[in-house]
Every structure is written in C-alpha cells, then in structure tokens.
XYZ file of C-alpha atoms in Angstrom:
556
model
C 33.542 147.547 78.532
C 34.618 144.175 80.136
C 38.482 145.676 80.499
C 37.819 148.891 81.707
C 35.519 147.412 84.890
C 38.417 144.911 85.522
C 40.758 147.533 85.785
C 38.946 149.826 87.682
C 38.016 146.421 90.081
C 41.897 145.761 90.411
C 42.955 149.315 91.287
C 40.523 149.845 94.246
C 42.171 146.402 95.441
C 45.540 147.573 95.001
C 45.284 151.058 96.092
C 43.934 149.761 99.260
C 41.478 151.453 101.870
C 44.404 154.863 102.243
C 47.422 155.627 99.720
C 50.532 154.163 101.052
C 53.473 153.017 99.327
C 53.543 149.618 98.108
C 55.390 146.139 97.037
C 53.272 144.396 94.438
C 54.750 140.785 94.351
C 53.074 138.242 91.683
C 53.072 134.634 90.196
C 52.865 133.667 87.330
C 48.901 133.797 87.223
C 49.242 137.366 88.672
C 51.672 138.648 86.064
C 48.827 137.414 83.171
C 45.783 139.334 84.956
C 48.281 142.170 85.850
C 50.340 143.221 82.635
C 47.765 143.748 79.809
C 45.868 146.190 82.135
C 48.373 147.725 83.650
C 51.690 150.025 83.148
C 54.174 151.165 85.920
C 52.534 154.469 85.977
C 49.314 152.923 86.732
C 50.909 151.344 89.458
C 52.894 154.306 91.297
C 49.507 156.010 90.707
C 48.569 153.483 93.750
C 51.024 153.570 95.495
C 53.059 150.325 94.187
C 56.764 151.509 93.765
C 58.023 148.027 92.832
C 57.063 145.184 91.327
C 58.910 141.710 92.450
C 58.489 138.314 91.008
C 57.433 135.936 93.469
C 60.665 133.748 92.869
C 62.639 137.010 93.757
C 65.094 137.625 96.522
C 63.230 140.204 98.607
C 64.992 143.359 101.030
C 62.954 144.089 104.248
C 61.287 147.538 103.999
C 59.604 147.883 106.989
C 58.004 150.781 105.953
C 55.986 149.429 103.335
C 53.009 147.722 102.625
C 53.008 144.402 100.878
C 50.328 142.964 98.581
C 50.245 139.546 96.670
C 48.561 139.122 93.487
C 48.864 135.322 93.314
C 47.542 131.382 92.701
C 46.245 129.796 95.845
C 48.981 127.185 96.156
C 50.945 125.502 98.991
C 54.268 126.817 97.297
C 53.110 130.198 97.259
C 51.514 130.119 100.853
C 55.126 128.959 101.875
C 57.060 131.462 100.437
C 54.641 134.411 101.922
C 55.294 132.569 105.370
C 59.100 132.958 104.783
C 58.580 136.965 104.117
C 56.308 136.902 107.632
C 59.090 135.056 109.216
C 61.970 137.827 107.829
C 59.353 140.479 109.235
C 60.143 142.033 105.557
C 57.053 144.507 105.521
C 55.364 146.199 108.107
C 51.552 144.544 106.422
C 50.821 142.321 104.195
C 47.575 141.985 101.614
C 46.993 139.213 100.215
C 44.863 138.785 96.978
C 43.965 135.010 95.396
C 42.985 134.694 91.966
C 41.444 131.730 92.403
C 39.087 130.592 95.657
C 41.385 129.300 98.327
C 40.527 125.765 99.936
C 39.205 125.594 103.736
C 42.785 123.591 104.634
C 45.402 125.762 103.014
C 43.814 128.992 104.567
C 44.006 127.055 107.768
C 47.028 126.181 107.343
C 48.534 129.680 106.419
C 46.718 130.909 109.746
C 48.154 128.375 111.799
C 51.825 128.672 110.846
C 51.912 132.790 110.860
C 50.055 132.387 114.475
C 52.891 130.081 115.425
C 55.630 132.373 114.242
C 54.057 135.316 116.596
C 53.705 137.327 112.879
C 49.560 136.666 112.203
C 48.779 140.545 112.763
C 50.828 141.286 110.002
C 48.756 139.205 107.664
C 45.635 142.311 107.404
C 43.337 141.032 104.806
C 42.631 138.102 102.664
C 40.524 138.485 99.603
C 40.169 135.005 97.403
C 38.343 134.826 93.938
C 39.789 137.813 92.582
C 39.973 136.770 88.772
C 42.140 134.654 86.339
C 41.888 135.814 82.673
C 43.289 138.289 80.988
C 42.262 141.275 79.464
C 43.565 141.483 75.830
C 41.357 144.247 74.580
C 38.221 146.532 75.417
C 36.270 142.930 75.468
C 38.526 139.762 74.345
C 39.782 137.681 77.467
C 41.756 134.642 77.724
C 42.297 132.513 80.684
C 46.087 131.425 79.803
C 45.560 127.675 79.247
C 48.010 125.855 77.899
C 47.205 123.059 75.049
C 43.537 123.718 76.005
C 42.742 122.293 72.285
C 43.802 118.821 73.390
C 42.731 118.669 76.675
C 38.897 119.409 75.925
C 39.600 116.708 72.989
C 41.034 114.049 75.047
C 38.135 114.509 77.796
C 35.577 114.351 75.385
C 37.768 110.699 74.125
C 37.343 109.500 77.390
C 33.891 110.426 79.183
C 31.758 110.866 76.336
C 30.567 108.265 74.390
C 28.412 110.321 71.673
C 29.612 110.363 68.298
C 31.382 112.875 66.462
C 28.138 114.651 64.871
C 25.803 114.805 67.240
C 27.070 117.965 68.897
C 27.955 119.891 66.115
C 24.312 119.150 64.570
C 23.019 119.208 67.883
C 20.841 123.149 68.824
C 21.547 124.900 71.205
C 19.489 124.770 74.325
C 19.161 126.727 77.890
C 20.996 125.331 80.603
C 18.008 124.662 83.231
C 15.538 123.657 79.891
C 18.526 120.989 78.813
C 18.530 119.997 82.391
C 14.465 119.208 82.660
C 14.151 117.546 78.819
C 17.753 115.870 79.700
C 18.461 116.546 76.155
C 21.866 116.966 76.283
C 23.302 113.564 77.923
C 26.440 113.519 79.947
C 27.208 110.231 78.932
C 29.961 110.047 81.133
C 31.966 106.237 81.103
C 33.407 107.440 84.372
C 32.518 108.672 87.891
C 32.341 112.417 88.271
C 35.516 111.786 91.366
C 37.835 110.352 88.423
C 36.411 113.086 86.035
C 37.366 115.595 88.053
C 40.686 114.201 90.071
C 41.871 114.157 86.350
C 41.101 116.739 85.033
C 39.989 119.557 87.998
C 41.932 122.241 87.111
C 40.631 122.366 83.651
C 37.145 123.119 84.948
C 38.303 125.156 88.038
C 40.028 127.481 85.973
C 36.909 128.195 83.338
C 34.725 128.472 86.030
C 36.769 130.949 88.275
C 37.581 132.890 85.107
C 33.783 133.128 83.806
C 32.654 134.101 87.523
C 35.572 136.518 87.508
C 32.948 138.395 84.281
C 29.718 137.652 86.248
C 30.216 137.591 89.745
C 28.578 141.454 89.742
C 25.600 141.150 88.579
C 22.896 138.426 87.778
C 23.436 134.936 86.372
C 23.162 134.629 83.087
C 20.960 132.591 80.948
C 23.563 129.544 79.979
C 23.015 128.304 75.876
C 25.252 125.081 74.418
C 25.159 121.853 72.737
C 28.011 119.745 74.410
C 28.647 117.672 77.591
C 30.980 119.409 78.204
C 29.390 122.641 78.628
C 27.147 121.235 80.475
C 29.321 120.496 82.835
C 30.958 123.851 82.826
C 27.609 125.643 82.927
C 26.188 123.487 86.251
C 29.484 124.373 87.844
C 29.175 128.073 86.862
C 25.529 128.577 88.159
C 26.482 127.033 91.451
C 29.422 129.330 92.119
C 27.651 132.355 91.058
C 24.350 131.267 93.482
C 27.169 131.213 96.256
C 28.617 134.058 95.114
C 24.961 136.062 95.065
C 24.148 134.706 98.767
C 27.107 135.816 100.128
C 26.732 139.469 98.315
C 23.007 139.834 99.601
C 23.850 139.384 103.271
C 26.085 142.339 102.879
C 23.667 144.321 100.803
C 21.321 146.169 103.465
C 19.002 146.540 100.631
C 17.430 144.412 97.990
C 19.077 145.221 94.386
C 16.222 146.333 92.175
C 15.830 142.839 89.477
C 18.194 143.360 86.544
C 18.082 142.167 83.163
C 20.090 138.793 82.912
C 23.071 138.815 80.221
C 23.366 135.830 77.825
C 26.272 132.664 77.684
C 26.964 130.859 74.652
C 29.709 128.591 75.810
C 31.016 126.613 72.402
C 33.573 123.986 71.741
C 36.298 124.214 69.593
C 35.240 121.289 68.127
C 32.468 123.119 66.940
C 34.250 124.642 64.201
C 38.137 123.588 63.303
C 38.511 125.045 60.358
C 37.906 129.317 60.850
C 41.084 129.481 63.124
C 43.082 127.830 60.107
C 42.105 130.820 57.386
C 44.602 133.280 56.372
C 43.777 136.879 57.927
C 43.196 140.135 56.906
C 42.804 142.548 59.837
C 45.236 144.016 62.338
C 45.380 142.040 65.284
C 44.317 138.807 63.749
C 47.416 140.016 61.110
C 49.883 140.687 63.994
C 49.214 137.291 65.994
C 49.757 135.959 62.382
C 53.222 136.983 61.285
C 54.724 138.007 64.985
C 55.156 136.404 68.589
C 52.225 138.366 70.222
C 51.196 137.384 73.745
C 49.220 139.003 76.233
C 49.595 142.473 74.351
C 53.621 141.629 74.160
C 54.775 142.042 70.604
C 57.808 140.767 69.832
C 59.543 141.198 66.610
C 62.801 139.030 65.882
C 65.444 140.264 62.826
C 63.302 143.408 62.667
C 64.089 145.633 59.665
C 66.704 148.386 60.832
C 69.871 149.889 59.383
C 72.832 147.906 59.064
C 74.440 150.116 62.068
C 71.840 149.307 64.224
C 71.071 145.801 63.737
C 69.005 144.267 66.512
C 68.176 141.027 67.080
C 64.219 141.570 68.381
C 62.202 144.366 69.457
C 59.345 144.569 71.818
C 55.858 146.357 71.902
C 53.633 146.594 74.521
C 49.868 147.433 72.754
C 48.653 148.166 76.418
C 44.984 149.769 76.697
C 46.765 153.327 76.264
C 47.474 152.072 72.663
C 45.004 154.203 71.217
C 46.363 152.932 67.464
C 45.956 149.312 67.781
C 42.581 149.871 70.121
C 41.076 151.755 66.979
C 42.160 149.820 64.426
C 42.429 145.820 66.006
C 39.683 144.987 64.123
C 40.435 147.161 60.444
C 41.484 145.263 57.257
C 45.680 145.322 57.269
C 45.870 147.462 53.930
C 43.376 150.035 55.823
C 45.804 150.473 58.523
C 48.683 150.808 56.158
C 47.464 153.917 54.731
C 45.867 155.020 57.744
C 49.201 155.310 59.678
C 51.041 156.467 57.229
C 47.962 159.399 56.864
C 48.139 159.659 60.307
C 52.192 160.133 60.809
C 51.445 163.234 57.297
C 48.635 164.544 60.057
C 51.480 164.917 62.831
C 54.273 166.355 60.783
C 51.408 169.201 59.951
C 50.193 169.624 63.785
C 54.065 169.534 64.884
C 54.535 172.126 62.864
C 52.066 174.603 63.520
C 52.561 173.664 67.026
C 56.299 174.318 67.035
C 57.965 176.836 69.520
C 59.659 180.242 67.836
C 60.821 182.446 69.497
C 59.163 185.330 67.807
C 55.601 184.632 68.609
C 53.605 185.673 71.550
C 54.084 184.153 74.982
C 50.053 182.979 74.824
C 51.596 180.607 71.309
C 54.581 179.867 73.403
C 52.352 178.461 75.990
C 50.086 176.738 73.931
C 52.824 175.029 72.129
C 54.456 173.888 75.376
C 51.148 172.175 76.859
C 50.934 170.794 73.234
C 54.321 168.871 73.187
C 53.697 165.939 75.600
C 50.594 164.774 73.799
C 52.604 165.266 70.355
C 55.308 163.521 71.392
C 53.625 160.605 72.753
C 51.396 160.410 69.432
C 54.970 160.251 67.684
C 56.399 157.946 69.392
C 53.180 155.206 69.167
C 52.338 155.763 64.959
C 55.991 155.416 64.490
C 55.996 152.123 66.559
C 52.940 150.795 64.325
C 54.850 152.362 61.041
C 57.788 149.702 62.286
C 55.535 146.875 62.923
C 53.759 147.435 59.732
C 56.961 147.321 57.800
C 58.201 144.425 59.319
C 54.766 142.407 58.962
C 54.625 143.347 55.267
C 57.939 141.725 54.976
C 56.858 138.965 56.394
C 53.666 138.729 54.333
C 55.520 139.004 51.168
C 57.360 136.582 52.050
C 54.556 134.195 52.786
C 52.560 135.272 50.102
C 49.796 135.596 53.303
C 48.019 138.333 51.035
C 47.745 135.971 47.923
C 46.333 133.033 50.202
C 44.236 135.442 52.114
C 42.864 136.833 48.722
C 42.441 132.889 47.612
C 40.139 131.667 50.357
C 37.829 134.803 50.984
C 37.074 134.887 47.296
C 33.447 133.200 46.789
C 35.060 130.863 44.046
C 37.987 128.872 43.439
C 40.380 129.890 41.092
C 42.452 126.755 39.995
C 45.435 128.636 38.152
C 45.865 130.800 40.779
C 45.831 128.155 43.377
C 47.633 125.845 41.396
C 50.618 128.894 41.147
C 50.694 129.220 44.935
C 50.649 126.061 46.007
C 54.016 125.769 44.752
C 55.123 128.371 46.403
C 54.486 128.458 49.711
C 55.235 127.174 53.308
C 53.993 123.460 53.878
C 51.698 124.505 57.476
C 50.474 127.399 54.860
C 49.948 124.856 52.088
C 47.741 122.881 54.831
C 45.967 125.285 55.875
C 44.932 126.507 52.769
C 43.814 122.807 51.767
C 41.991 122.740 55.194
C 39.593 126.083 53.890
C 39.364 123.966 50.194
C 38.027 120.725 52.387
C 35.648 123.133 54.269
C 34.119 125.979 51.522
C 35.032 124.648 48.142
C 34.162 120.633 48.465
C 33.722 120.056 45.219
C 37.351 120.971 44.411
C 38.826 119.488 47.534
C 40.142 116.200 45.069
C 41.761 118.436 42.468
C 43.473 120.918 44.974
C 45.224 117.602 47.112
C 46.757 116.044 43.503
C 47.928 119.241 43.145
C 49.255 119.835 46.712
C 50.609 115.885 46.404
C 53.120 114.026 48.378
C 53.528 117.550 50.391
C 50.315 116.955 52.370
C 49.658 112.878 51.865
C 50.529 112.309 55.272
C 49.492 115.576 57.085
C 47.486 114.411 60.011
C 45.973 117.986 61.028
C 44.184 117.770 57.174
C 42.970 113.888 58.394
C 41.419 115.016 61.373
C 39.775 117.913 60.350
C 38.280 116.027 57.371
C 37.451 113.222 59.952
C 36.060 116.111 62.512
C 34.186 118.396 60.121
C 30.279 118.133 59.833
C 29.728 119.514 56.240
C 26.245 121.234 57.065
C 23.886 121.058 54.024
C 22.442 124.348 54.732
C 24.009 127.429 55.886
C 21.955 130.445 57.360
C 22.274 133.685 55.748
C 24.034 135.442 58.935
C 24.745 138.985 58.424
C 26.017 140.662 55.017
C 29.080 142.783 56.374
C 30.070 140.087 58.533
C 30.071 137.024 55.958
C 31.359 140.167 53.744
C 34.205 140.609 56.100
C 35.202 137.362 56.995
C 34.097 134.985 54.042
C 30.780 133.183 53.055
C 31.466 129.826 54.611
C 33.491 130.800 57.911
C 30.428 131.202 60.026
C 30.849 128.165 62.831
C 30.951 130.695 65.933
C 28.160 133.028 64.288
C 25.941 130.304 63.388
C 25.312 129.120 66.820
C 25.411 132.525 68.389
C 22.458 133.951 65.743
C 20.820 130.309 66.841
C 20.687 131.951 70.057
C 19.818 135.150 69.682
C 17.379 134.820 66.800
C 15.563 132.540 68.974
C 15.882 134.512 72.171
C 12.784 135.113 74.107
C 13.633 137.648 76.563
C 15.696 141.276 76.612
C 19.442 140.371 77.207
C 21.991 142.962 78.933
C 24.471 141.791 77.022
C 25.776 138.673 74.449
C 28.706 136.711 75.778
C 30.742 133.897 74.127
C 33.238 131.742 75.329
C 35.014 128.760 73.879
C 36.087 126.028 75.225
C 39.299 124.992 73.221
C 41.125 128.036 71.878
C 39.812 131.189 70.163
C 40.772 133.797 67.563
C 41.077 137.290 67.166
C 39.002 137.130 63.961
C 36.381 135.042 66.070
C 36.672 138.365 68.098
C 36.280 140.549 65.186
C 33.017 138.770 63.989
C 31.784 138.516 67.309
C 32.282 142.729 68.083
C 30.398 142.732 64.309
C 27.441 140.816 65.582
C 26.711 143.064 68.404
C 27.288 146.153 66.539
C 24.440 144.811 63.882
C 22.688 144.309 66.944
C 22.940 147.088 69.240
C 24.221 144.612 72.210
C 27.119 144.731 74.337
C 29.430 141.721 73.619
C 32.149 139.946 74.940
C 34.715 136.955 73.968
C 36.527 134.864 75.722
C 38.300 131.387 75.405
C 40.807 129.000 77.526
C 43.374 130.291 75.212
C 44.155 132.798 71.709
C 46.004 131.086 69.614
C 47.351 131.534 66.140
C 47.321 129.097 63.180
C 50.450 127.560 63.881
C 49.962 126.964 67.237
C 46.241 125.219 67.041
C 47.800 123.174 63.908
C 50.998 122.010 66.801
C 47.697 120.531 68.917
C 45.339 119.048 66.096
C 48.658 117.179 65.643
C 49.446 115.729 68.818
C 45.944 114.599 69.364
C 45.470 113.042 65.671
C-alpha cells in the first residue's frame, strides 16, 4: 500500500546511514507529510528525540545530529543559516519536499562557506514528497481553496464551454497529444499562466512524482486542459527523474508493467461531495473537525464533573479500528464496537492475573496485558466518538437525509417533513442531490424549500455547472448499491478507462484536481476490489460538505 512504502521511504531518510540521536525540525509542509505517518515512538525508534517547529527557539546540542524536513524557501534557507551560524548541532541533514531551484541552493552554499560552517551542512536530498498520507491509499496534497483556484484558471485560460469537458472521453496523454483532441485553448502565454498560478501546478506535480518517482511512468487518461497541462508537466519530471535513477543503476531494471492515471476535475462532478454520508470516515469528516487524521471533538459528551471543552484523536496508521472499518456503513460500526468492547471484557477476564493459578497463567496473563490494554484504550476512544457523532446526527437529522437521497425514489411527505426541519447548508445540499438524481421533482422540492434557498448561489451554480447525462452506465452493483444509483461522476470516467484499457495495468490511480472525498475514496477502494487491482486516491485537498459549499460560494 501507497502509505506503508512512504513510511518505510521516510524512515530510511530519517534514520540516516548509522543510528544517532536526532533533532527533527519541520515547516509547515513537513509537519503535513510527517504527522499522519508518524508517532513519537516511531521517531525515537530512529533516533529523533525531539521534534521542534521551525519557528522555535532552538538550544545548541552539539552532540546531536540535525535533520530538516522542510519547503524549499528563502525563509527557511535563512533560518537553517542562523542555526549554522550558532554552531547549534554538530551535522546537519537537510531534506526538501519540494525540488530546490539552482539559485537558492547556491545561495545556501555560498553563505554557510562564508560563515566557515559548510562542513556541517552533510547532505542535501530535494524532492522528497508533499502529500499526505491519510490512510492505507488516500493522499492529499494540503491545498488550500483548491476548488476555486482550478475554477478561476479554467475562467481565465480556457475558452471552451462549460460541457465540453464533462461530455468530453477520456483519452491517453501522448494519443491526445498526436490527434490534438484536447485543445489548450489558452487566452494567455504559458509565462503569465504559470507566474500566476506556478505553485498550483508545482505542487500537483511534485506530489504525483512523490507516488511515481519509483517505478515506470504511467499511462496518463483525462478530458480537461487542465490535465493536460498537469500530465505534460508530470511526464517530464518523471523522464528526469528516470535518467537520473539509471545512471546510478549499474544494471538495466527488467521492463515493468506501467500503472494507470486518471487525473479528473472537480468540475467533473459537483454534486457527489454534497450527499449526506453513511460510512465511518466519510461520517466523521461529516459531523467533526477531522484533519490530517486529527479528530477533534468540541462540547464532547462527558459528566457534568468533567466537562471539557474539546477532545482530540489521533486515527494514526496504528488505529487498527478506524483502518478496518473507514470504509463500513456508520450503524455497522456502532454495533461492531460495541461487540467488540463485550469481546474484551470476556478476553480481560480470562486473561486476568490471580494469584492462585500457576506461574505458566501468571505469565501468560502478564505478556497479555499490554496488547489488552492498548485494545481498551482505542474501542473505548471510537465508543466516545461514536456517541458524540450520533448526537450530532440526531441532531441534524443526517440519518433521515442520508436515508432520503440514497433511496432510488423520492418520497415527497417525507421530504416535505424534513425540509422543515433542518439546517439551511443541509437543506441545500439536499436540494443539490434533488437537482442532480430526481429532476423531475427538482420544481416541487424548491416551492417547498422556498424563500430559504431563492437566493442560494452554491444551488445556481451547480444547476448552471451540471451536465445532466442522458444515459448512465450500469457501473458496478455493490458500488451504485453502496453509494446510490446516480452518484457515479468519479466511477464513470474511471470504468471509461478501464473498460476500454488495452494493456495489463500494475495498478489504477485517481487524482482530482479540485478537492476529493472520503466516499470518492470508498467507491474508488470498491472498484479495485471488483477488479482485483491495486488502487489509489488522491486530490489537492479532502474536504467536507461544508467546506466545498464555503468555495462554490465565493466563486459563484
């Protein structure tokens, strides 16, 4: 799995060539690659006793080894070149996550040569990676308001209408390049393109050669400019990328088969990341802040002695819960923790210590304990976050709207009964999955929802945004069973693909270029299952409901 070979990647750069005891000091960008892999244990495991900020004040420790997880930025090369200067450690390692430009790593040389301090700069390494592991195959790449920026470049370098892409098939990368079938259509130069908007691209790219870089190139699929652009960029770095790797190889690598890229636009589909959800993760992104495997839960349930106003949960890869059950229906998990808390009371017991039995039970209860404990500790934590999400839900009436828009017809008296009961962004949404699945009762649902959504410009744009496609493939049965008949955007295009693939992939990769989901995840981990195919998913940012609604908003 994607996460596993990034972590195992990330600890042979931060153990080093030898153990020694470490610093690890990160950025921003280095805290988002580090913390969903990683937990302090981890760390002391190679040798990093402390963490540091990179805006902390720093102690010199001469007898320790320094590395930097960081962005390739003049602020950042500064601020190393102040901890040379203070001769704070007696090495320093330092690791980009993005490729560092010709002048900077000049200029870094240059000013620790002139402070007499360049030996104790020992290595280097640039291109490192920039997303984010959020689960065994789900990566994001941190972006903020992604949504409106792919939007707003589309507004002002392409001049092909709103349909075209989203009816448009999806073609190769190289065969779109000979038939020229997929037009830039660019109003501006490329220079303006990217002096505006360069970091957009820089960071997709560096992030999708951060999941390729090992292995060949794939094969490239998409329908928009956009991608295009993306994909030309991609191949290029990963050519460089293979050149450099095959002067160091003393051998030639026998030829491998090439994995598959769908790279999508939001665009492609608005309405899927508006549905109400049913399973776990999707669930807890719903009703909870959840970011980068940080759970945070504010006014959480508790007894009135022990009031608190938030608490935290990190659902790290040693979450064995949440990694079994991200992608389970929310009732499922319900009973299945509270089955599995009945299952430890039992083993706790028969593994408890008494003094009467034999030293052989004595022992076995003893090497027992840890693991108990620890399984204690994490079903309780999911039996809290449970409660507190039902609470929520209940209070939403998220199961009734859930139950609403994955049925495969409209009930009016039931939707007329919840419409006047729930949140307006809920409300919205809800007449967002109408617009999109039940058409013909898209007029009777708004004079019901009224003056509450006349003016909501998320529901104008996505009705001014949304191809309604006159035919809709049948996809798979368990997946349109799972996640409802007409929410099939993603799927559509990446059956399109595959259906039509003529060659044995190593593996099916999506990425989207405008914000993903963690049911888009769930559907996606489906497909490959049905398929017997190793799959990933990635996008410039997850977001919840809420949070995509905030930037159809700012752009309508």
């Amino acid at each position: 799995m994607l996460r596993e070979r990034q972590a195992q990647e990330l600890s042979g750069l931060l153990k080093g060539e030898s153990f020694e005891w470490s610093v690890l000091i990160l950025d921003k960008d280095g805290q988002d690659v580090i913390s969903p892999l990683f937990i302090m244990t981890d760390l002391m495991e190679m040798g990093i006793v402390q963490c540091l900020k990179m805006e902390d004040i720093r102690e010199q420790n001469l007898e320790t080894r320094a590395v930097y997880l960081i962005k390739e930025t003049e602020e950042n090369i500064s601020r190393i070149l102040e901890d040379v200067k203070m001769q704070l450690y007696s090495k320093i390692e330092i690791l980009f996550t993005g490729i560092i430009s010709t002048s900077l790593l000049k200029d870094l040389a240059f000013k620790a040569a002139a402070l007499k301090e360049a030996s104790r700069i020992v290595r280097i390494t640039d291109a490192i990676t920039n997303i984010s592991l959020l689960h065994e195959s789900i990566y994001t790449m941190n972006m903020t308001k992604s949504f409106v920026e792919t939007v707003q470049l589309a507004q002002k370098y392409i001049t092909t209408g709103k349909d075209s892409c989203a009816e448009r098939a999806m073609e190769e990368h190289y065969r779109a390049l000979s038939n020229n079938s997929i037009d830039d259509s660019l109003t501006l130069s490329k220079e303006e393109v990217m002096n505006e908007h360069g970091e957009y691209f820089d960071k997709i790219v560096m992030g999708l050669s951060s999941v390729f870089k090992n292995g060949p190139a794939p094969a490239v699929f998409y329908n928009h400019p956009i991608a295009k652009k993306v994909s030309s960029e991609l191949l290029d770095r990963l050519s460089d990328i293979s050149e450099v790797m095959e002067k160091q190889r003393p051998n030639k690598p026998k030829k491998m088969k090439r994995p598959v890229l769908v790279i999508l636009t939001r665009g492609e589909d608005l309405v899927t990341p508006l549905y109400h959800t049913n399973t776990y993760g999707a669930m807890l992104n719903e009703v909870f802040d959840f970011s980068l495997n940080k759970l945070v839960i504010h006014n959480p349930i508790s007894k009135p002695q022990e009031k608190k106003e938030k608490e935290t949960y990190n659902l790290n890869r040693y979450d064995t819960f949440y990694n079994e059950n991200i992608h389970e229906p929310f009732t499922t998990v319900v009973d299945r923790v509270n089955e599995e808390l009945q299952a430890y009371k039992e083993l706790s017991q028969s593994a408890s210590i008494n003094m009467a039995t034999g030293n052989d039970d004595m022992v076995r209860s003893l090497i027992q304990l840890p693991d108990l404990l620890g399984k204690n500790r994490l079903l309780y934590n999911h039996m809290n976050i449970v409660l507190n999400a039902i609470k929520i839900i209940q209070q939403k009436h998220l199961d009734e709207l859930f139950a609403v828009e994955d049925g495969n017809a409209l009930d009016m008296p039931e939707v007329e009964e919840i419409i006047n009961k729930v949140e307006l962004n809920d409300l919205i949404r809800l007449c967002a999955v109408v617009f999109s699945k039940f058409n013909k009762h898209y007029a009777e649902v708004s004079a019901l929802a009224g003056k509450r959504i006349k003016n909501s410009k998320v529901l104008k744009y996505i009705e001014n945004n949304t191809v309604q496609h006159s035919t809709r493939k049948k996809i798979l049965h368990n997946i349109k069973k799972m996640i409802g008949v007409q929410k099939d955007g993603i799927i559509r295009r990446v059956d399109e693909v595959w259906s039509g693939k003529t060659e044995d992939f190593s593996s099916l990769n999506i990425f989207i270029l405008g914000g993903g989901t963690y049911d888009e995840y769930t559907a996606v981990v489906e497909y490959g299952k049905a398929h017997k195919i190793e799959v990933t998913y990635g996008s410039t940012e997850i977001f919840s409901a809420n949070s995509f609604m905030a930037q159809i908003d700012e752009i309508a």
